[in-house]
């Protein structure tokens, strides 16, 4: 997805402007006339300036016939779009569900969905979706002592 | 150093118990480093409880070995999958991955391995030869000096960014803005937290890094998942082939990387990751073929690879001489030194000379061991490239989830990884390089801290930034070497366009 | 996990049936690994204390105790993580003096009473450190110098409003000097503060003695006083602040083990008993002595009262300095 520099530049300049406005509420360090606002303020001013420059450059290229938003050919293939969207969607599912379902179930389900979408056959996909989280459990939970959440499995493993 | 002391040191190190510990911790370090999101610092912290019940030399041996292995091992997933295993690898991740895509994976990995060893040995040599002198020098660095140093590091973004300079600058600014999130700023005021407690801790670098490099790459790969594997490499040949030729071709780069890495490592508060960025930037700045950087060119990997491993040994200089940690790894090591009655300080070298030389020997041993074990690790790791990509991508994603979670044991890390992954995909689609943003996040906090504390100390006088001898020198160098040429170039560009 | 599930395959259905009895699991506490949350980074004193306690508790309780660093936000993030964990005895944490400070700044609602206190294990009093070649030979000299040149002698050693900032501010206040007479230069902990002291960036670092130990031993830094009732075991020659200046001001950074609020009494009792054994063990005491950390002990309710007092004392200083809201 190619977005015109004019639009991106305007968005970046807007981010800079909003930040500049927001940091005005930050307090100074006691006894000093500068504080929490100084550093983000300078950075935001830089973003505002660079955003405007980029937008100006973008307007020039648009005048020469560049499009505002250009989509790649793959967006016309629904399966590809689904595969692409499944990456953020699956990660979002894990973020929301891992607390309740636990690592093994949530990661297994996300993996199964990804494997099937990417075209792995059902049986190997199921085997991998079970086997890989178990392998990771051994490495992370057992060896590295990372407290992976058990979720629904807690009652089963520790009755 | 008398022969007697050296003999005692050898006896301490060549104890079978020590050798077993060294081999075990080497395997452990290789594993931790090769997992994205797990850092060398984490490997050290995980070893601490084990060291409680060990005699002094094995305890130190485990940490020295594990960290040297971990920093190198971070290069393996970085090169093969574009997932930097540790932040120290992030500087040249794109370069290494580009080499792999050109089918030169063994060159890239061999180069990381061999020059890691050379850098590590160089750092050790400096540690042995000049630790007390260098530590005295490092202790003269106050916030003024660090401010200039950070600025030099930041200016590397100019060299790292490939393509559009304006977009590179915007990427850097975004990184700097992200670095200012949270409570840990000089004013101790919670910025941009949106009322969330988790954000008070700031934006954690590791999940963001995994997101920006790995998740965005996986998203791109889904589009071509059906296509046969022509871009990524499926087999890795002999990684040592051609290394001697590289040594002869890039002697200056190797030396420069090692010297800079040792020096940056020896400065408290700057470690292997910053050293790698600076070295990569410097390599491009002084290269005869800067146009090849970013397209899969080994020169930068030679210099930065040597740099990040030499920084590890460098960090031990202030740690051993004054008990001041050179990086987050030695911060943990100092605690262990105290626990084992090897209290750091100038007297350590007098009272405990055999132990000190045993530590030096361990550094040499660990770096030499890196050659066979690193080679074996590459051999093992490349097996995963045999998996078809449709099966590999989901595994990478679960790996990323675990790496982003493990740094703070919080799903917020995974959410961060997701958000920045999508952002990075959009950025790269539109020609914004990602590396400057990571550099901004690494250095942003330091830049602000050192600027603000300097201003408080100087009571607002800007001239104070030039008054101390080292700060003044660094400041003049910075302006003379980087700011002036940039202004001149801009001026010339302007004249050409108007005239 | 394969072996675990196989072992428990038979009890799977029995286990599912037993889920209705919520309290059933407590009888056998602990039957799975325990997480010990540290609100500060690896390599610091709190981390070291937590790791030795964790590894000794592990032997005592016969279950792995995983030490987990939840850093950032000057301790807010980690303290919040301890408080919001389930009070089932499987997540505990190490709380530090900051728990009585952050709520005054409006950074969090959390305070000592947001936890089930188990026991206070350590306290390290503030010291008063200057460069070894500084012209001030005693704490009295230093105080006179601050009084004579307000704003000139800068101090460092923690972030803005951190514990060592309060140490010097409270000391100056107790001597009827404006706390602003020694401006605070925020730093990312005691080690960078001390480095800046040696580099000549600041004049005073009021951190604890064990933190300054390596530089004191190296002859780079001198300690003029300790803000405690009695001299420390580590440096018995460093006088108390009272002996040196007449000020009654004392301040210590402390660490204690806490659990989320609402921990069942029987688990609390067992945890306290195990911790008391750890605290009395030779391993723990040797470790703390080796590192130069002070060992103290205040169990359960005594710890709760201690946290209450610590919070109100610190609140008074923070209001005087203008840090509290």
CSV table of C-alpha atoms in Angstrom, one decimal, chain A residues 1-5 8-9 12 15 19 22-23 25-30 32 34-40 42-44 46-47 49-51 53-54 57 72 74 79-80 83-92 94-95 98-99 103 107 110-111 114-115 117-120 128 132-133 136-137 139-140 143-149, chain B residues 28 31-32 35-36 38 42 46 49 164-167 169-170 173-174 176-177 179-180 185-187 189-192 215 218-220 222-226 387 389-403 405-406 409 411-412 414-415 417-418 422 425-426 429-430 432 444-445 447-448 451-453 455-456 459-460:
chain,number,residue,atom,x,y,z
A,1,UNK,CA,0.0,0.0,0.0
A,2,UNK,CA,1.7,3.2,-1.2
A,3,UNK,CA,0.3,6.3,0.3
A,4,UNK,CA,1.3,9.7,-1.2
A,5,UNK,CA,4.0,11.7,0.6
A,8,UNK,CA,1.9,11.0,5.0
A,9,UNK,CA,3.7,14.3,5.5
A,12,UNK,CA,3.4,13.4,10.5
A,15,UNK,CA,1.4,14.2,15.0
A,19,UNK,CA,2.4,16.5,20.5
A,22,UNK,CA,0.1,18.3,24.5
A,23,UNK,CA,3.6,18.8,26.1
A,25,UNK,CA,1.0,20.9,30.1
A,26,UNK,CA,4.2,19.1,31.3
A,27,UNK,CA,5.7,20.7,34.5
A,28,UNK,CA,9.2,22.0,34.7
A,29,UNK,CA,11.8,20.5,37.1
A,30,UNK,CA,11.6,22.2,40.4
A,32,UNK,CA,14.7,25.0,36.7
A,34,UNK,CA,12.8,23.6,31.7
A,35,UNK,CA,11.5,20.1,32.3
A,36,UNK,CA,9.6,17.2,30.9
A,37,UNK,CA,8.4,19.2,27.9
A,38,UNK,CA,11.8,20.1,26.5
A,39,UNK,CA,12.9,16.9,24.8
A,40,UNK,CA,9.6,15.7,23.4
A,42,UNK,CA,12.1,19.6,20.3
A,43,UNK,CA,11.4,16.2,18.7
A,44,UNK,CA,7.8,17.2,17.9
A,46,UNK,CA,11.2,18.4,14.2
A,47,UNK,CA,8.4,16.1,13.2
A,49,UNK,CA,8.9,20.6,10.2
A,50,UNK,CA,9.9,17.4,8.4
A,51,UNK,CA,6.2,16.5,7.9
A,53,UNK,CA,8.7,19.4,4.0
A,54,UNK,CA,7.5,15.9,3.0
A,57,UNK,CA,7.4,17.4,-1.8
A,72,UNK,CA,-0.6,-3.4,-4.9
A,74,UNK,CA,-2.3,-8.7,-4.4
A,79,UNK,CA,-6.9,-15.4,0.0
A,80,UNK,CA,-3.8,-13.3,0.1
A,83,UNK,CA,-3.4,-14.4,4.9
A,84,UNK,CA,-1.9,-11.0,5.3
A,85,UNK,CA,-4.6,-9.8,7.8
A,86,UNK,CA,-4.3,-13.1,9.8
A,87,UNK,CA,-0.9,-12.0,11.1
A,88,UNK,CA,-2.0,-9.0,13.1
A,89,UNK,CA,-5.4,-10.7,13.8
A,90,UNK,CA,-3.8,-13.8,15.2
A,91,UNK,CA,-1.4,-11.8,17.4
A,92,UNK,CA,-4.3,-9.6,18.6
A,94,UNK,CA,-3.2,-14.0,21.5
A,95,UNK,CA,-2.9,-10.7,23.4
A,98,UNK,CA,-3.8,-15.8,26.4
A,99,UNK,CA,-4.8,-14.6,30.0
A,103,UNK,CA,-0.2,-19.9,26.4
A,107,UNK,CA,-0.7,-20.1,20.8
A,110,UNK,CA,-3.4,-19.1,16.5
A,111,UNK,CA,-0.8,-21.5,15.0
A,114,UNK,CA,-2.1,-19.6,10.4
A,115,UNK,CA,-0.9,-23.0,9.2
A,117,UNK,CA,-4.5,-20.4,6.0
A,118,UNK,CA,-1.0,-20.6,4.6
A,119,UNK,CA,-1.8,-23.9,3.0
A,120,UNK,CA,-0.5,-26.6,5.2
A,128,UNK,CA,2.6,-28.8,14.5
A,132,UNK,CA,5.5,-26.6,18.7
A,133,UNK,CA,3.9,-25.0,21.8
A,136,UNK,CA,8.4,-24.0,23.4
A,137,UNK,CA,7.0,-24.8,26.8
A,139,UNK,CA,12.4,-24.4,26.4
A,140,UNK,CA,10.9,-21.3,28.0
A,143,UNK,CA,14.7,-24.1,31.1
A,144,UNK,CA,14.4,-20.3,31.1
A,145,UNK,CA,11.7,-20.2,33.8
A,146,UNK,CA,9.5,-17.8,32.0
A,147,UNK,CA,6.1,-17.9,33.8
A,148,UNK,CA,4.0,-18.7,30.7
A,149,UNK,CA,0.3,-18.5,31.7
B,28,UNK,CA,23.1,-22.0,27.4
B,31,UNK,CA,20.5,-20.9,23.1
B,32,UNK,CA,19.4,-17.7,24.9
B,35,UNK,CA,16.0,-16.8,20.7
B,36,UNK,CA,14.7,-13.4,19.5
B,38,UNK,CA,16.1,-12.8,25.0
B,42,UNK,CA,18.9,-12.0,30.6
B,46,UNK,CA,19.2,-16.4,34.8
B,49,UNK,CA,20.9,-18.3,41.3
B,164,UNK,CA,15.5,9.0,1.2
B,165,UNK,CA,17.3,11.2,3.8
B,166,UNK,CA,14.2,13.1,4.8
B,167,UNK,CA,12.3,9.9,5.5
B,169,UNK,CA,15.2,11.7,9.6
B,170,UNK,CA,11.4,11.3,10.2
B,173,UNK,CA,12.4,11.4,15.2
B,174,UNK,CA,9.6,8.8,15.6
B,176,UNK,CA,13.1,9.6,19.7
B,177,UNK,CA,9.4,10.4,20.4
B,179,UNK,CA,11.8,6.9,23.7
B,180,UNK,CA,10.2,9.8,25.6
B,185,UNK,CA,12.8,10.8,32.4
B,186,UNK,CA,14.8,13.4,34.3
B,187,UNK,CA,11.7,15.3,35.4
B,189,UNK,CA,6.8,13.1,35.1
B,190,UNK,CA,4.7,10.4,33.4
B,191,UNK,CA,4.6,11.4,29.7
B,192,UNK,CA,2.3,10.0,27.0
B,215,UNK,CA,6.5,-9.2,12.4
B,218,UNK,CA,6.4,-12.0,8.2
B,219,UNK,CA,3.5,-9.8,7.0
B,220,UNK,CA,5.3,-9.1,3.8
B,222,UNK,CA,2.5,-13.9,3.6
B,223,UNK,CA,1.9,-12.3,0.2
B,224,UNK,CA,4.3,-14.6,-1.5
B,225,UNK,CA,3.9,-17.6,0.6
B,226,UNK,CA,2.9,-19.8,-2.4
B,387,UNK,CA,10.9,-26.1,6.7
B,389,UNK,CA,7.8,-21.2,4.5
B,390,UNK,CA,4.1,-21.9,5.0
B,391,UNK,CA,5.1,-23.9,8.1
B,392,UNK,CA,8.0,-21.7,9.1
B,393,UNK,CA,6.1,-18.4,9.3
B,394,UNK,CA,3.7,-19.5,12.1
B,395,UNK,CA,6.6,-20.9,14.1
B,396,UNK,CA,8.4,-17.5,13.8
B,397,UNK,CA,5.3,-15.7,15.0
B,398,UNK,CA,5.1,-17.9,18.1
B,399,UNK,CA,8.8,-17.3,18.7
B,400,UNK,CA,8.2,-13.6,18.5
B,401,UNK,CA,5.3,-13.8,21.0
B,402,UNK,CA,7.5,-15.6,23.4
B,403,UNK,CA,10.4,-13.2,23.0
B,405,UNK,CA,6.6,-11.7,26.5
B,406,UNK,CA,9.7,-13.0,28.2
B,409,UNK,CA,6.4,-11.3,31.4
B,411,UNK,CA,1.2,-9.3,27.3
B,412,UNK,CA,1.7,-5.5,26.9
B,414,UNK,CA,3.2,-8.6,22.7
B,415,UNK,CA,0.7,-5.8,22.0
B,417,UNK,CA,5.2,-5.8,19.1
B,418,UNK,CA,2.0,-6.1,17.1
B,422,UNK,CA,2.1,-3.0,11.6
B,425,UNK,CA,5.2,-2.6,7.5
B,426,UNK,CA,3.5,0.7,6.6
B,429,UNK,CA,6.0,0.1,2.1
B,430,UNK,CA,6.4,3.9,1.8
B,432,UNK,CA,10.8,4.9,5.5
B,444,UNK,CA,16.7,8.9,23.0
B,445,UNK,CA,16.6,8.4,26.7
B,447,UNK,CA,20.3,12.0,25.0
B,448,UNK,CA,17.6,13.7,27.1
B,451,UNK,CA,21.3,17.1,28.2
B,452,UNK,CA,19.0,17.9,31.1
B,453,UNK,CA,21.4,16.9,33.8
B,455,UNK,CA,21.9,21.9,32.0
B,456,UNK,CA,21.0,21.6,35.7
B,459,UNK,CA,22.8,26.3,35.6
B,460,UNK,CA,21.7,26.9,32.0
